[in-house]
Amino acid sequence: GAVVSQHPSRVICKSGTSVKIECRSLDFQATTMFWYRQFPKQSLMLMATSNEGSKATYEQGVEKDKFLINHASLTLSTLTVTSAHPEDSSFYICSARDPGKPGELFFGEGSRLTVL
Amino acid sequence: QKEVEQDPGPLSVPEGAIVSLNCTYSNSAFQYFMWYRQYSRKGPELLMYTYSSGNKEDGRFTAQVDKSSKYISLFIRDSQPSDSATYLCAVQGGKLIFGQGTELSVKP
């Protein structure tokens, strides 16, 4: 089946630094990828929609300059958390839609970010 | 009003029980309906999806959609301890919107 790979699975960084998270679709080309954030015991909140070759679409309340999204190829999207603060500590999950399987969305394993 | 409402639980059942998980949604424009399973500290895993009212069965799992009442359900028969996880319903119109998730624990 379709596989979405996310890296790193865990990252710890100091406050003020930037962290990059990668999301790759391994079995298919994804023109659209999605980035979610999940706090403990809460649901997934969509942060932004990443479109290959164009600017990402951010959800209301999500800072574009803080959460930089790049979708440079059909198989790779990156999320960079800039100038990270402890309140940015969360579980970040990407997903991608397989054009050959409409209606299905495949998720990466998630990246747990801890900002000290 | 939230677009998708789901009872967060937690729900605890004995092994072998039938589990019923439910969600309601507010927008009749939603076209696809999904159930995801999420183990602790992992990404969600798609269990089932459907785009019409009625039932869809896959092994021990049955997804049910009632568009007239905007109600979706997931039934798990003969529940197993390995089914212990958080179950998230999701609806899709343009973007995917998740319910809060129900934490299920199946006790041996």
mmCIF file of C-alpha atoms in Angstrom:
data_model
loop_
_atom_site.group_PDB
_atom_site.id
_atom_site.type_symbol
_atom_site.label_atom_id
_atom_site.label_comp_id
_atom_site.label_asym_id
_atom_site.label_seq_id
_atom_site.Cartn_x
_atom_site.Cartn_y
_atom_site.Cartn_z
ATOM 1 C CA GLY A 1 0.000 0.000 0.000
ATOM 2 C CA ALA A 2 0.872 3.658 -0.074
ATOM 3 C CA VAL A 3 3.519 4.726 2.389
ATOM 4 C CA VAL A 4 4.309 8.123 3.754
ATOM 5 C CA SER A 5 7.614 8.492 5.536
ATOM 6 C CA GLN A 6 8.339 11.212 8.046
ATOM 7 C CA HIS A 7 11.703 12.151 9.523
ATOM 8 C CA PRO A 8 12.883 12.655 12.193
ATOM 9 C CA SER A 9 10.512 10.777 14.473
ATOM 10 C CA ARG A 10 11.812 12.636 17.505
ATOM 11 C CA VAL A 11 13.751 15.836 17.865
ATOM 12 C CA ILE A 12 14.824 17.863 20.853
ATOM 13 C CA CYS A 13 16.099 21.371 20.330
ATOM 14 C CA LYS A 14 16.942 24.475 22.258
ATOM 15 C CA SER A 15 14.645 27.448 22.354
ATOM 16 C CA GLY A 16 15.383 29.865 19.529
ATOM 17 C CA THR A 17 16.682 27.296 17.069
ATOM 18 C CA SER A 18 14.984 26.036 13.906
ATOM 19 C CA VAL A 19 13.933 22.496 13.192
ATOM 20 C CA LYS A 20 13.126 20.890 9.842
ATOM 21 C CA ILE A 21 10.782 17.927 9.455
ATOM 22 C CA GLU A 22 10.592 15.979 6.189
ATOM 23 C CA CYS A 23 7.621 14.173 4.727
ATOM 24 C CA ARG A 24 8.035 11.835 1.783
ATOM 25 C CA SER A 25 5.550 9.842 -0.235
ATOM 26 C CA LEU A 26 7.303 6.601 -1.138
ATOM 27 C CA ASP A 27 4.897 4.835 -3.483
ATOM 28 C CA PHE A 28 3.153 7.665 -5.256
ATOM 29 C CA GLN A 29 3.489 11.262 -6.369
ATOM 30 C CA ALA A 30 1.648 13.631 -4.095
ATOM 31 C CA THR A 31 0.722 17.012 -5.521
ATOM 32 C CA THR A 32 -0.798 17.870 -2.159
ATOM 33 C CA MET A 33 0.451 17.142 1.323
ATOM 34 C CA PHE A 34 -0.984 18.229 4.635
ATOM 35 C CA TRP A 35 0.627 19.152 7.926
ATOM 36 C CA TYR A 36 -1.139 18.547 11.214
ATOM 37 C CA ARG A 37 -0.351 19.261 14.801
ATOM 38 C CA GLN A 38 -1.559 17.160 17.687
ATOM 39 C CA PHE A 39 -1.384 17.944 21.387
ATOM 40 C CA PRO A 40 -1.642 15.110 23.936
ATOM 41 C CA LYS A 41 -5.096 13.506 24.028
ATOM 42 C CA GLN A 42 -6.377 15.911 21.418
ATOM 43 C CA SER A 43 -7.319 15.545 17.798
ATOM 44 C CA LEU A 44 -5.279 16.444 14.771
ATOM 45 C CA MET A 45 -5.463 20.100 13.843
ATOM 46 C CA LEU A 46 -4.720 20.985 10.252
ATOM 47 C CA MET A 47 -1.974 23.568 10.046
ATOM 48 C CA ALA A 48 -1.490 23.961 6.328
ATOM 49 C CA THR A 49 -1.943 22.442 2.919
ATOM 50 C CA SER A 50 1.263 22.068 0.953
ATOM 51 C CA ASN A 51 0.993 22.265 -2.815
ATOM 52 C CA GLU A 52 3.831 21.169 -5.058
ATOM 53 C CA GLY A 53 5.365 24.097 -6.859
ATOM 54 C CA SER A 54 3.311 26.775 -5.151
ATOM 55 C CA LYS A 55 2.840 28.450 -1.806
ATOM 56 C CA ALA A 56 1.262 26.573 1.048
ATOM 57 C CA THR A 57 -2.204 27.430 2.261
ATOM 58 C CA TYR A 58 -2.269 28.048 5.985
ATOM 59 C CA GLU A 59 -5.189 27.592 8.323
ATOM 60 C CA GLN A 60 -6.434 30.510 10.350
ATOM 61 C CA GLY A 61 -4.253 31.206 13.342
ATOM 62 C CA VAL A 62 -1.162 29.444 11.995
ATOM 63 C CA GLU A 63 1.829 31.742 11.573
ATOM 64 C CA LYS A 64 3.282 31.463 8.091
ATOM 65 C CA ASP A 65 6.628 32.910 9.093
ATOM 66 C CA LYS A 66 6.995 30.540 11.999
ATOM 67 C CA PHE A 67 5.977 27.336 10.228
ATOM 68 C CA LEU A 68 7.676 27.398 6.846
ATOM 69 C CA ILE A 69 6.457 24.815 4.381
ATOM 70 C CA ASN A 70 8.219 23.857 1.207
ATOM 71 C CA HIS A 71 6.926 21.344 -1.321
ATOM 72 C CA ALA A 72 9.753 21.274 -3.824
ATOM 73 C CA SER A 73 8.974 17.958 -5.455
ATOM 74 C CA LEU A 74 6.090 15.575 -5.939
ATOM 75 C CA THR A 75 7.395 13.311 -3.207
ATOM 76 C CA LEU A 76 8.776 15.688 -0.587
ATOM 77 C CA SER A 77 7.357 18.380 1.645
ATOM 78 C CA THR A 78 9.215 19.967 4.545
ATOM 79 C CA LEU A 79 8.011 21.825 7.604
ATOM 80 C CA THR A 80 10.482 24.116 9.324
ATOM 81 C CA VAL A 81 9.649 25.397 12.777
ATOM 82 C CA THR A 82 11.612 28.618 13.061
ATOM 83 C CA SER A 83 12.802 30.191 16.298
ATOM 84 C CA ALA A 84 11.209 27.383 18.247
ATOM 85 C CA HIS A 85 9.768 27.990 21.694
ATOM 86 C CA PRO A 86 8.645 25.494 24.342
ATOM 87 C CA GLU A 87 5.001 26.063 23.380
ATOM 88 C CA ASP A 88 5.837 24.705 19.924
ATOM 89 C CA SER A 89 6.508 21.328 21.510
ATOM 90 C CA SER A 90 3.988 18.986 19.943
ATOM 91 C CA PHE A 91 3.443 16.015 17.686
ATOM 92 C CA TYR A 92 3.603 17.041 14.030
ATOM 93 C CA ILE A 93 2.114 14.710 11.437
ATOM 94 C CA CYS A 94 2.120 14.933 7.673
ATOM 95 C CA SER A 95 -0.201 13.253 5.252
ATOM 96 C CA ALA A 96 -0.496 12.857 1.527
ATOM 97 C CA ARG A 97 -3.255 12.011 -0.864
ATOM 98 C CA ASP A 98 -2.675 9.305 -3.431
ATOM 99 C CA PRO A 99 -4.228 10.571 -6.691
ATOM 100 C CA GLY A 100 -4.921 6.967 -7.646
ATOM 101 C CA LYS A 101 -7.015 6.416 -4.529
ATOM 102 C CA PRO A 102 -9.425 9.339 -4.206
ATOM 103 C CA GLY A 103 -10.839 9.850 -0.759
ATOM 104 C CA GLU A 104 -7.910 8.204 1.012
ATOM 105 C CA LEU A 105 -5.299 10.099 2.949
ATOM 106 C CA PHE A 106 -2.140 8.412 4.172
ATOM 107 C CA PHE A 107 -0.265 9.593 7.218
ATOM 108 C CA GLY A 108 3.341 9.619 8.241
ATOM 109 C CA GLU A 109 4.433 8.237 11.583
ATOM 110 C CA GLY A 110 4.659 11.688 13.101
ATOM 111 C CA SER A 111 7.498 13.755 14.554
ATOM 112 C CA ARG A 112 7.612 14.593 18.219
ATOM 113 C CA LEU A 113 9.239 17.956 18.791
ATOM 114 C CA THR A 114 10.435 18.958 22.233
ATOM 115 C CA VAL A 115 11.745 22.470 22.671
ATOM 116 C CA LEU A 116 13.784 23.016 25.801
ATOM 117 C CA GLN B 1 -20.570 24.214 16.953
ATOM 118 C CA LYS B 2 -17.681 21.982 15.980
ATOM 119 C CA GLU B 3 -17.790 20.566 12.488
ATOM 120 C CA VAL B 4 -17.232 17.068 13.829
ATOM 121 C CA GLU B 5 -18.193 15.947 17.311
ATOM 122 C CA GLN B 6 -16.869 12.766 18.871
ATOM 123 C CA ASP B 7 -17.110 11.504 22.422
ATOM 124 C CA PRO B 8 -13.513 11.394 23.696
ATOM 125 C CA GLY B 9 -14.166 8.554 26.134
ATOM 126 C CA PRO B 10 -12.182 6.863 27.500
ATOM 127 C CA LEU B 11 -14.053 3.676 26.725
ATOM 128 C CA SER B 12 -13.126 0.428 28.435
ATOM 129 C CA VAL B 13 -14.606 -2.919 27.395
ATOM 130 C CA PRO B 14 -13.830 -6.599 28.079
ATOM 131 C CA GLU B 15 -12.258 -8.719 25.376
ATOM 132 C CA GLY B 16 -14.859 -10.089 22.971
ATOM 133 C CA ALA B 17 -17.295 -7.208 23.439
ATOM 134 C CA ILE B 18 -18.888 -5.295 20.598
ATOM 135 C CA VAL B 19 -17.649 -1.728 20.496
ATOM 136 C CA SER B 20 -19.662 1.151 19.088
ATOM 137 C CA LEU B 21 -17.937 4.425 18.275
ATOM 138 C CA ASN B 22 -19.885 7.410 17.005
ATOM 139 C CA CYS B 23 -19.525 10.853 15.515
ATOM 140 C CA THR B 24 -21.837 13.559 14.314
ATOM 141 C CA TYR B 25 -21.035 16.215 11.762
ATOM 142 C CA SER B 26 -22.626 19.519 10.896
ATOM 143 C CA ASN B 27 -22.100 20.126 7.181
ATOM 144 C CA SER B 28 -24.142 18.128 4.720
ATOM 145 C CA ALA B 29 -21.592 18.947 2.013
ATOM 146 C CA PHE B 30 -19.081 16.476 3.430
ATOM 147 C CA GLN B 31 -18.622 13.649 0.969
ATOM 148 C CA TYR B 32 -16.107 11.188 2.388
ATOM 149 C CA PHE B 33 -16.178 9.644 5.823
ATOM 150 C CA MET B 34 -13.259 7.879 7.422
ATOM 151 C CA TRP B 35 -12.202 6.085 10.523
ATOM 152 C CA TYR B 36 -8.594 6.141 11.622
ATOM 153 C CA ARG B 37 -6.860 4.219 14.359
ATOM 154 C CA GLN B 38 -3.975 5.811 16.196
ATOM 155 C CA TYR B 39 -1.688 3.986 18.564
ATOM 156 C CA SER B 40 0.183 6.000 21.132
ATOM 157 C CA ARG B 41 2.877 8.227 19.616
ATOM 158 C CA LYS B 42 2.176 7.030 16.100
ATOM 159 C CA GLY B 43 0.553 8.541 13.052
ATOM 160 C CA PRO B 44 -3.091 7.678 12.292
ATOM 161 C CA GLU B 45 -3.768 4.574 10.249
ATOM 162 C CA LEU B 46 -6.726 4.490 7.879
ATOM 163 C CA LEU B 47 -9.187 1.777 8.874
ATOM 164 C CA MET B 48 -12.129 2.404 6.614
ATOM 165 C CA TYR B 49 -13.606 5.013 4.382
ATOM 166 C CA THR B 50 -16.908 5.398 2.629
ATOM 167 C CA TYR B 51 -18.692 8.011 0.579
ATOM 168 C CA SER B 52 -22.310 6.993 0.804
ATOM 169 C CA SER B 53 -24.942 6.194 3.354
ATOM 170 C CA GLY B 54 -25.112 2.602 4.460
ATOM 171 C CA ASN B 55 -22.783 0.008 5.872
ATOM 172 C CA LYS B 56 -19.312 -1.089 4.851
ATOM 173 C CA GLU B 57 -17.775 -4.153 6.398
ATOM 174 C CA ASP B 58 -14.149 -5.221 6.638
ATOM 175 C CA GLY B 59 -13.473 -8.203 8.846
ATOM 176 C CA ARG B 60 -14.439 -7.334 12.410
ATOM 177 C CA PHE B 61 -15.020 -3.690 11.521
ATOM 178 C CA THR B 62 -18.222 -2.156 10.185
ATOM 179 C CA ALA B 63 -18.541 1.493 9.243
ATOM 180 C CA GLN B 64 -21.987 2.996 9.056
ATOM 181 C CA VAL B 65 -23.001 6.350 7.608
ATOM 182 C CA ASP B 66 -26.381 8.018 7.895
ATOM 183 C CA LYS B 67 -26.251 11.189 5.863
ATOM 184 C CA SER B 68 -29.818 12.162 6.703
ATOM 185 C CA SER B 69 -28.947 12.507 10.381
ATOM 186 C CA LYS B 70 -25.262 13.357 9.809
ATOM 187 C CA TYR B 71 -24.158 10.451 11.930
ATOM 188 C CA ILE B 72 -21.282 8.040 11.428
ATOM 189 C CA SER B 73 -20.424 4.948 13.412
ATOM 190 C CA LEU B 74 -17.746 2.315 13.673
ATOM 191 C CA PHE B 75 -18.544 -1.092 15.132
ATOM 192 C CA ILE B 76 -15.864 -3.516 16.248
ATOM 193 C CA ARG B 77 -16.953 -7.113 16.773
ATOM 194 C CA ASP B 78 -15.114 -9.572 18.996
ATOM 195 C CA SER B 79 -12.850 -6.816 20.274
ATOM 196 C CA GLN B 80 -9.261 -7.734 21.086
ATOM 197 C CA PRO B 81 -6.670 -6.157 23.389
ATOM 198 C CA SER B 82 -4.752 -5.205 20.248
ATOM 199 C CA ASP B 83 -7.686 -2.975 19.300
ATOM 200 C CA SER B 84 -6.785 -0.704 22.215
ATOM 201 C CA ALA B 85 -6.025 2.642 20.605
ATOM 202 C CA THR B 86 -7.559 5.995 19.865
ATOM 203 C CA TYR B 87 -10.128 5.962 17.090
ATOM 204 C CA LEU B 88 -10.662 9.108 15.097
ATOM 205 C CA CYS B 89 -13.535 9.803 12.772
ATOM 206 C CA ALA B 90 -12.933 12.193 9.931
ATOM 207 C CA VAL B 91 -15.008 13.874 7.286
ATOM 208 C CA GLN B 92 -13.858 15.354 4.030
ATOM 209 C CA GLY B 93 -15.384 18.070 1.931
ATOM 210 C CA GLY B 94 -12.303 19.889 0.734
ATOM 211 C CA LYS B 95 -9.974 19.333 3.622
ATOM 212 C CA LEU B 96 -10.058 16.539 6.140
ATOM 213 C CA ILE B 97 -11.569 17.388 9.502
ATOM 214 C CA PHE B 98 -11.079 15.088 12.467
ATOM 215 C CA GLY B 99 -13.154 14.372 15.477
ATOM 216 C CA GLN B 100 -11.514 14.546 18.874
ATOM 217 C CA GLY B 101 -10.865 10.823 18.968
ATOM 218 C CA THR B 102 -12.172 8.157 21.324
ATOM 219 C CA GLU B 103 -9.668 6.330 23.478
ATOM 220 C CA LEU B 104 -10.558 2.622 23.588
ATOM 221 C CA SER B 105 -9.163 0.071 25.988
ATOM 222 C CA VAL B 106 -9.982 -3.620 25.550
ATOM 223 C CA LYS B 107 -9.210 -5.579 28.702
ATOM 224 C CA PRO B 108 -8.173 -9.252 28.442
#
